[in-house]
Tab-separated table of N, CA, C and O in Angstrom:
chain	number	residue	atom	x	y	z
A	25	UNK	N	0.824	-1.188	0.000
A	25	UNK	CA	0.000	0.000	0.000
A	25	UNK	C	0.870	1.254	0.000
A	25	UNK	O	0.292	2.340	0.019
A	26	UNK	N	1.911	1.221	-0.015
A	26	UNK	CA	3.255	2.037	-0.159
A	26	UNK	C	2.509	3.468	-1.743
A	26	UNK	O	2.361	4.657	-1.463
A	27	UNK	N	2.313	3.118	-2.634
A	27	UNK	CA	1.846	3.865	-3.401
A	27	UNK	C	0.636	4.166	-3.446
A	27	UNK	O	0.120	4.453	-4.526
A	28	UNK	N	-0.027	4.164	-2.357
A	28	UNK	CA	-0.855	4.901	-2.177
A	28	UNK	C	-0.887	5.931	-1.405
A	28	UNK	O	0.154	6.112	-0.773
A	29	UNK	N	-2.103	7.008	-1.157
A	29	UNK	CA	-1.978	7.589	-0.570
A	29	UNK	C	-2.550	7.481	1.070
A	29	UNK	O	-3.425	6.619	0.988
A	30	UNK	N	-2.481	7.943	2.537
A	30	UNK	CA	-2.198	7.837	3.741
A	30	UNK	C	-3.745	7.556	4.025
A	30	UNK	O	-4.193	6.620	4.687
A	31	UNK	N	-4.312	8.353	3.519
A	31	UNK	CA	-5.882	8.752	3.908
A	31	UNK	C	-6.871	7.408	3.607
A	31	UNK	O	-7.785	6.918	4.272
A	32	UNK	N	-6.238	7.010	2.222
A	32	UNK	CA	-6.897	5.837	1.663
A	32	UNK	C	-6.699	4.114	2.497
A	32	UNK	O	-7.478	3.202	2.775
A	33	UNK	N	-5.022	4.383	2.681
A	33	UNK	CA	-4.879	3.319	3.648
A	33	UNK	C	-5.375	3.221	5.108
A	33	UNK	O	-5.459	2.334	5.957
A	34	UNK	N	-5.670	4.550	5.013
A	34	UNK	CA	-6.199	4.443	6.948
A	34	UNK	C	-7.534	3.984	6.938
A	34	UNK	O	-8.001	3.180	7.744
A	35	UNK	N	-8.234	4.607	5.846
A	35	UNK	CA	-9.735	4.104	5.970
A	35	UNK	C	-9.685	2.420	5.505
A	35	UNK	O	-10.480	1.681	6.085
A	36	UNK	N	-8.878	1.896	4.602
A	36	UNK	CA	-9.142	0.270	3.973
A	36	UNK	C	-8.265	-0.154	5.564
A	36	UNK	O	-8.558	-1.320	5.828
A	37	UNK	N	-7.513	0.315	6.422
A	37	UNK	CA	-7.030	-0.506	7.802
A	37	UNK	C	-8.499	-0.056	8.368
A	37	UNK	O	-9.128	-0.898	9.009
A	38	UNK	N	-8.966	1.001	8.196
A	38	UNK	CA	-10.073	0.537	9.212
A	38	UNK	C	-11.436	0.193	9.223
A	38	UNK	O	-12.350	0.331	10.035
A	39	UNK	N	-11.330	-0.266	8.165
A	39	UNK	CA	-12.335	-1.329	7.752
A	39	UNK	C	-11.652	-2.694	7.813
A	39	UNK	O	-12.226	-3.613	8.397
A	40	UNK	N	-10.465	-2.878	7.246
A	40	UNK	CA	-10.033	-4.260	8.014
A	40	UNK	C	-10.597	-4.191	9.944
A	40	UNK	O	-11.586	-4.742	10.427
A	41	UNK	N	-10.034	-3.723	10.333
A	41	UNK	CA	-10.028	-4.073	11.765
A	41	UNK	C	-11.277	-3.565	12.242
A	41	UNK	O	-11.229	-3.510	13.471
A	42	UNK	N	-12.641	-3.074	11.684
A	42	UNK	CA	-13.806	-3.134	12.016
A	42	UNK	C	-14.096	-4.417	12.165
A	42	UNK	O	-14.388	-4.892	13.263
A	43	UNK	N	-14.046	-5.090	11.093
A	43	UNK	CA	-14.319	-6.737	10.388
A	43	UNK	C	-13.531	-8.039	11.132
A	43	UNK	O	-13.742	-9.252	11.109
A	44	UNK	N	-12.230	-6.948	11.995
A	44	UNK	CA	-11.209	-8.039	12.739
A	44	UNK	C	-10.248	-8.788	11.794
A	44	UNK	O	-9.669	-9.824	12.122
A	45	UNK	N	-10.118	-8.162	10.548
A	45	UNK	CA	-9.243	-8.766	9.976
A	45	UNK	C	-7.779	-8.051	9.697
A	45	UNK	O	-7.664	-6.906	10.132
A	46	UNK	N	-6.825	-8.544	9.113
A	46	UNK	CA	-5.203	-7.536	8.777
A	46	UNK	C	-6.098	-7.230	7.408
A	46	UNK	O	-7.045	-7.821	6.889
A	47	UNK	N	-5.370	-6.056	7.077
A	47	UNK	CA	-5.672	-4.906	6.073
A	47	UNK	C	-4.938	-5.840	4.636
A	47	UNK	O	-4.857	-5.109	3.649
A	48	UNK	N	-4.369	-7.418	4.368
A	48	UNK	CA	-4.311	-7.910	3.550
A	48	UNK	C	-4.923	-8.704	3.169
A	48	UNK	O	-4.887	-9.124	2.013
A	49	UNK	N	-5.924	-9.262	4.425
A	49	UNK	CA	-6.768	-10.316	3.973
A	49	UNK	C	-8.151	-9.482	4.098
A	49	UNK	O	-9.161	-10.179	4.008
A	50	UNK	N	-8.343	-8.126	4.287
A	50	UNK	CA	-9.440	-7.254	3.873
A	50	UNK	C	-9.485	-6.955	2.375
A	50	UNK	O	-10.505	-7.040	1.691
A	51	UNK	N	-8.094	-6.542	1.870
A	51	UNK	CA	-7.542	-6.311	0.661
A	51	UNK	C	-7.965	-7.754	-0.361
A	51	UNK	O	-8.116	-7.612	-1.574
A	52	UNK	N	-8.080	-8.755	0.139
A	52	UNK	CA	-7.727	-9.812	-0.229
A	52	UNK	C	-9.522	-10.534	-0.662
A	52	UNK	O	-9.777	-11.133	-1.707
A	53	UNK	N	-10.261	-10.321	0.174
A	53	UNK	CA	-11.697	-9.958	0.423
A	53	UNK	C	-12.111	-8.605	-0.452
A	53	UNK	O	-13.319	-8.490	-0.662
A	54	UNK	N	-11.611	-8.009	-0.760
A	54	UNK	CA	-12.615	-7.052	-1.811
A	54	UNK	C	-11.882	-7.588	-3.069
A	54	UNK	O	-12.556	-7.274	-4.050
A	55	UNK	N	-11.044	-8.104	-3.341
A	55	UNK	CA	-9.998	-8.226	-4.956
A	55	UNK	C	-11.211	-9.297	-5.231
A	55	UNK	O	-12.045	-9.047	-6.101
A	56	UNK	N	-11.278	-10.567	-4.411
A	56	UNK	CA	-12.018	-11.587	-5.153
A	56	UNK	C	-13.691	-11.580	-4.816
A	56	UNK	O	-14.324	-12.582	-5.148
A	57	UNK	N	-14.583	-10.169	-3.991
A	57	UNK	CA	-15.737	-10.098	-3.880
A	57	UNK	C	-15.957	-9.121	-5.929
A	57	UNK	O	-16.842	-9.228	-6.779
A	58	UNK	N	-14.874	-8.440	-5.894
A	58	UNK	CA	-14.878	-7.312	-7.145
A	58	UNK	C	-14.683	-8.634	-8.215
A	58	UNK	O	-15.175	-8.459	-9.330
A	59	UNK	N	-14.075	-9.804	-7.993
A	59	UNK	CA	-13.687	-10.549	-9.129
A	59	UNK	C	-15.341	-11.063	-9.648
A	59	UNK	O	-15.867	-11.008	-10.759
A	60	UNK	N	-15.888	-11.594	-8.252
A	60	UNK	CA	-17.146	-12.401	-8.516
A	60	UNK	C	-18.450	-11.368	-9.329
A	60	UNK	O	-19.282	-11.765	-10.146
A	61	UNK	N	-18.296	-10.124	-8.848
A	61	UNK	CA	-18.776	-9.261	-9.560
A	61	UNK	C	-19.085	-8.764	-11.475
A	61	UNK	O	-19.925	-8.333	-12.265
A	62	UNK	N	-17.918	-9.158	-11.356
A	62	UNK	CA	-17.361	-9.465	-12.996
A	62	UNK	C	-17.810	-10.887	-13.367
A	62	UNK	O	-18.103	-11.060	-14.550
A	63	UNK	N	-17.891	-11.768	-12.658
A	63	UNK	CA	-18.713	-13.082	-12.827
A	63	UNK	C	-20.000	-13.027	-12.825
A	63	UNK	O	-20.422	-13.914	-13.566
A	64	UNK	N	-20.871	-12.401	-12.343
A	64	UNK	CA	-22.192	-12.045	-12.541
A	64	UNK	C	-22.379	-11.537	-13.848
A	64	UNK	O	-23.175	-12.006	-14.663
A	65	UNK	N	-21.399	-10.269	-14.092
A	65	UNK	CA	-21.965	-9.428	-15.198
A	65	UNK	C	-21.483	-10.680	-16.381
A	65	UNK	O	-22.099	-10.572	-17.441
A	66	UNK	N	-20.699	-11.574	-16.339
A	66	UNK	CA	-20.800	-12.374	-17.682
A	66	UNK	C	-21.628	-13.341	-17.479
A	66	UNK	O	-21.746	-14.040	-18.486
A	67	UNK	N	-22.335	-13.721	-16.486
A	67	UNK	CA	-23.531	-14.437	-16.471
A	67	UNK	C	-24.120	-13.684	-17.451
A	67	UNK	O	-24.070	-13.959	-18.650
A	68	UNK	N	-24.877	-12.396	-16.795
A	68	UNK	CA	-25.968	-11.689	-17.578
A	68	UNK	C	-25.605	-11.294	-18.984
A	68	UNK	O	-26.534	-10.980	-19.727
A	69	UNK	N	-24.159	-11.266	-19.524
A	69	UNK	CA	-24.312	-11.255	-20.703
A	69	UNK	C	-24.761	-12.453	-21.651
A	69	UNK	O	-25.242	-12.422	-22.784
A	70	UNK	N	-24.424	-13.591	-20.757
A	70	UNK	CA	-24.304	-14.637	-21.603
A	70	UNK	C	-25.857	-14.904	-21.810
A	70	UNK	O	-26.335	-15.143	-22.919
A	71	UNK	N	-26.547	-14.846	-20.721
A	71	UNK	CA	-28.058	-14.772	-20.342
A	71	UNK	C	-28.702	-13.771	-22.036
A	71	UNK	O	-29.010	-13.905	-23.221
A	72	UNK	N	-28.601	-13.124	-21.278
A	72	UNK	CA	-28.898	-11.695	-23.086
A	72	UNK	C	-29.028	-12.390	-24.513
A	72	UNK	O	-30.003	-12.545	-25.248
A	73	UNK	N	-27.126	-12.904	-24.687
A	73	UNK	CA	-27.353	-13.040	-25.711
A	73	UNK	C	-27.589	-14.399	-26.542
A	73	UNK	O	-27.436	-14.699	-27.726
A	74	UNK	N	-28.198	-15.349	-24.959
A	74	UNK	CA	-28.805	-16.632	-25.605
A	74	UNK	C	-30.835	-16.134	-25.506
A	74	UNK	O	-31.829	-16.570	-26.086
A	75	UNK	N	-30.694	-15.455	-24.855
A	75	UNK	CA	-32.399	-14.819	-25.107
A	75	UNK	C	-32.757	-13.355	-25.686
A	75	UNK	O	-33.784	-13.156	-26.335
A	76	UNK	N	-31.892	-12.435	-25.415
A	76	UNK	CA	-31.939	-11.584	-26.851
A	76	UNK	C	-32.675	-10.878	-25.341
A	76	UNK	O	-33.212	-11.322	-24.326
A	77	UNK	N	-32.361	-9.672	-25.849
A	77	UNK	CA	-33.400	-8.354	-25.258
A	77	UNK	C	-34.301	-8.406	-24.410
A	77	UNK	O	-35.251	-8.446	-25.192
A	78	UNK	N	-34.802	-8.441	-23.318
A	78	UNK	CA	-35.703	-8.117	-23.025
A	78	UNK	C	-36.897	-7.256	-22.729
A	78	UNK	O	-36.573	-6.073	-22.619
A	79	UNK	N	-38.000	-7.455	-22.590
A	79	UNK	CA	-39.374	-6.278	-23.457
A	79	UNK	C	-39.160	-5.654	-21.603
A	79	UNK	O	-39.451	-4.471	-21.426
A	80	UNK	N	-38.652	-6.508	-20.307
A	80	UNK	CA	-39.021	-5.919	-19.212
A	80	UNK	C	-38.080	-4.713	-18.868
A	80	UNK	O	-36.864	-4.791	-19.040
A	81	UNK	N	-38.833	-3.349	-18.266
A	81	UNK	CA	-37.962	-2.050	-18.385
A	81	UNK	C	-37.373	-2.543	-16.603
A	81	UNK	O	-37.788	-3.556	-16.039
A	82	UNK	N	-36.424	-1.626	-16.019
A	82	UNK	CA	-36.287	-1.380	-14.746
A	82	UNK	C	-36.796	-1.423	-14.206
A	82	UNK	O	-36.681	-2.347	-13.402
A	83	UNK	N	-37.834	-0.533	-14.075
A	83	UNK	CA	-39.089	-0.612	-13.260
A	83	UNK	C	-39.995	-1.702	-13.234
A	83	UNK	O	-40.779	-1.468	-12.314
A	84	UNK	N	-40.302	-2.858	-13.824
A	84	UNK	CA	-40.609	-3.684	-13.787
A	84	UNK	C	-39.966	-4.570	-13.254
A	84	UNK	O	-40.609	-5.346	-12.547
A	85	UNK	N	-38.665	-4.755	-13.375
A	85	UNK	CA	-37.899	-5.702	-12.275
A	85	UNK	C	-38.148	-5.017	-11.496
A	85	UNK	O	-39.363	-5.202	-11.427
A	86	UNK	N	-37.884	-4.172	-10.658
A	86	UNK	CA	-38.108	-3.884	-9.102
A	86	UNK	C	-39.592	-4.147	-8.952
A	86	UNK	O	-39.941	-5.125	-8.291
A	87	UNK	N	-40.522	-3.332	-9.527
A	87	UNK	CA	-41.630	-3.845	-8.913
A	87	UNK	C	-41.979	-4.647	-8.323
A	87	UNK	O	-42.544	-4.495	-7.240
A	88	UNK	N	-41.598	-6.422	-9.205
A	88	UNK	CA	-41.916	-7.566	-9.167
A	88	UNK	C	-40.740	-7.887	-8.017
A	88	UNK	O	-41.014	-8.811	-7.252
A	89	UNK	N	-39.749	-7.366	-7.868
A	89	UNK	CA	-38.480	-7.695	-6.652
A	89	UNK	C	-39.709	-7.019	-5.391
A	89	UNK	O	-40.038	-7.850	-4.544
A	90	UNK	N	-40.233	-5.876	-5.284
A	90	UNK	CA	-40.953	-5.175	-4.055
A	90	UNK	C	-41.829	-6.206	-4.031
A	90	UNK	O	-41.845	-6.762	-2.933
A	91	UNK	N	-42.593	-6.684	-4.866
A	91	UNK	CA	-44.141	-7.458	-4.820
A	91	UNK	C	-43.482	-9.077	-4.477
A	91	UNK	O	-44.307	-9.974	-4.647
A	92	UNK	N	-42.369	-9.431	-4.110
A	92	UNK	CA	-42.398	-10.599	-3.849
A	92	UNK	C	-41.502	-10.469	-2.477
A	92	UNK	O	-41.260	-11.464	-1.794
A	93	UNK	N	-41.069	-9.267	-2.164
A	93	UNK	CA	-40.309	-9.285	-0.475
A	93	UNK	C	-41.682	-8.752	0.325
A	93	UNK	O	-41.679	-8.685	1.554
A	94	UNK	N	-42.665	-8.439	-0.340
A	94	UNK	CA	-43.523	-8.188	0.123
A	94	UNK	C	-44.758	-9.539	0.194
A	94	UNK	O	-45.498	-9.525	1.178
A	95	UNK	N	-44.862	-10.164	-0.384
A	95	UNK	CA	-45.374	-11.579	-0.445
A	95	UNK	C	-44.606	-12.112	1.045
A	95	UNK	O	-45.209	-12.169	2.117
A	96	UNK	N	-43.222	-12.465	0.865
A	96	UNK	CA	-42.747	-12.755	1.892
A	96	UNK	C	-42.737	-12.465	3.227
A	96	UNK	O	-42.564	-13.205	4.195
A	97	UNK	N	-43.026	-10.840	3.126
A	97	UNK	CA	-42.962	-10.708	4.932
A	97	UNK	C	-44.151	-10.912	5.237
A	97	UNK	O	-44.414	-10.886	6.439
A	98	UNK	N	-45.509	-11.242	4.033
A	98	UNK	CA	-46.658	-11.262	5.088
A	98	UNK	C	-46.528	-12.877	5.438
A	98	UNK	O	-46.849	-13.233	6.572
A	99	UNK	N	-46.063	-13.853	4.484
A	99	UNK	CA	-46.081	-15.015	4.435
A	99	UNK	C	-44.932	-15.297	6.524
A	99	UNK	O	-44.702	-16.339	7.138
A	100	UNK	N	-44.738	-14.508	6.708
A	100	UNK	CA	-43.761	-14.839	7.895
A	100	UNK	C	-44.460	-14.321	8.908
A	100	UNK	O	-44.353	-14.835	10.021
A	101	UNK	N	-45.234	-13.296	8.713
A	101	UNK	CA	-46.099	-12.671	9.553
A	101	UNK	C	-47.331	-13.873	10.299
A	101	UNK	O	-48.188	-13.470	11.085
């Protein structure tokens, strides 16, 4: 972390040691959470371009994401 700057390393140490971990295996924990990230997004490409476009806008995924956490909490209720 030598080339970075002071401010940046103090906040990624203290988020390691919020978490209880050394600031390399925090480091070490965002490299391969950011990797899996990039694994999603080539899911969804691959998703796309074996089904092509979809007609559903944004707002329609969330909706249907609200209308089913909402299904759920009454279902627990």
């Amino acid at each position: 972390m030598n080339s970075h700057p002071d401010d940046v390393r103090d906040v990624l140490a203290r988020r390691a040691k919020d978490r209880g971990q050394s600031l390399n295996s925090y480091l070490r924990d965002v490299v391969l959470r950011e990797a899996s990230f990039a694994n999603n997004q080539a899911l969804i490409d691959r998703v796309v371009a074996d089904r092509g476009d979809s007609k559903f806008t944004t707002e329609d995924v969330l909706a249907a994401r609200d209308s089913a956490r909402g299904e759920r909490t009454e279902g627990a209720a």
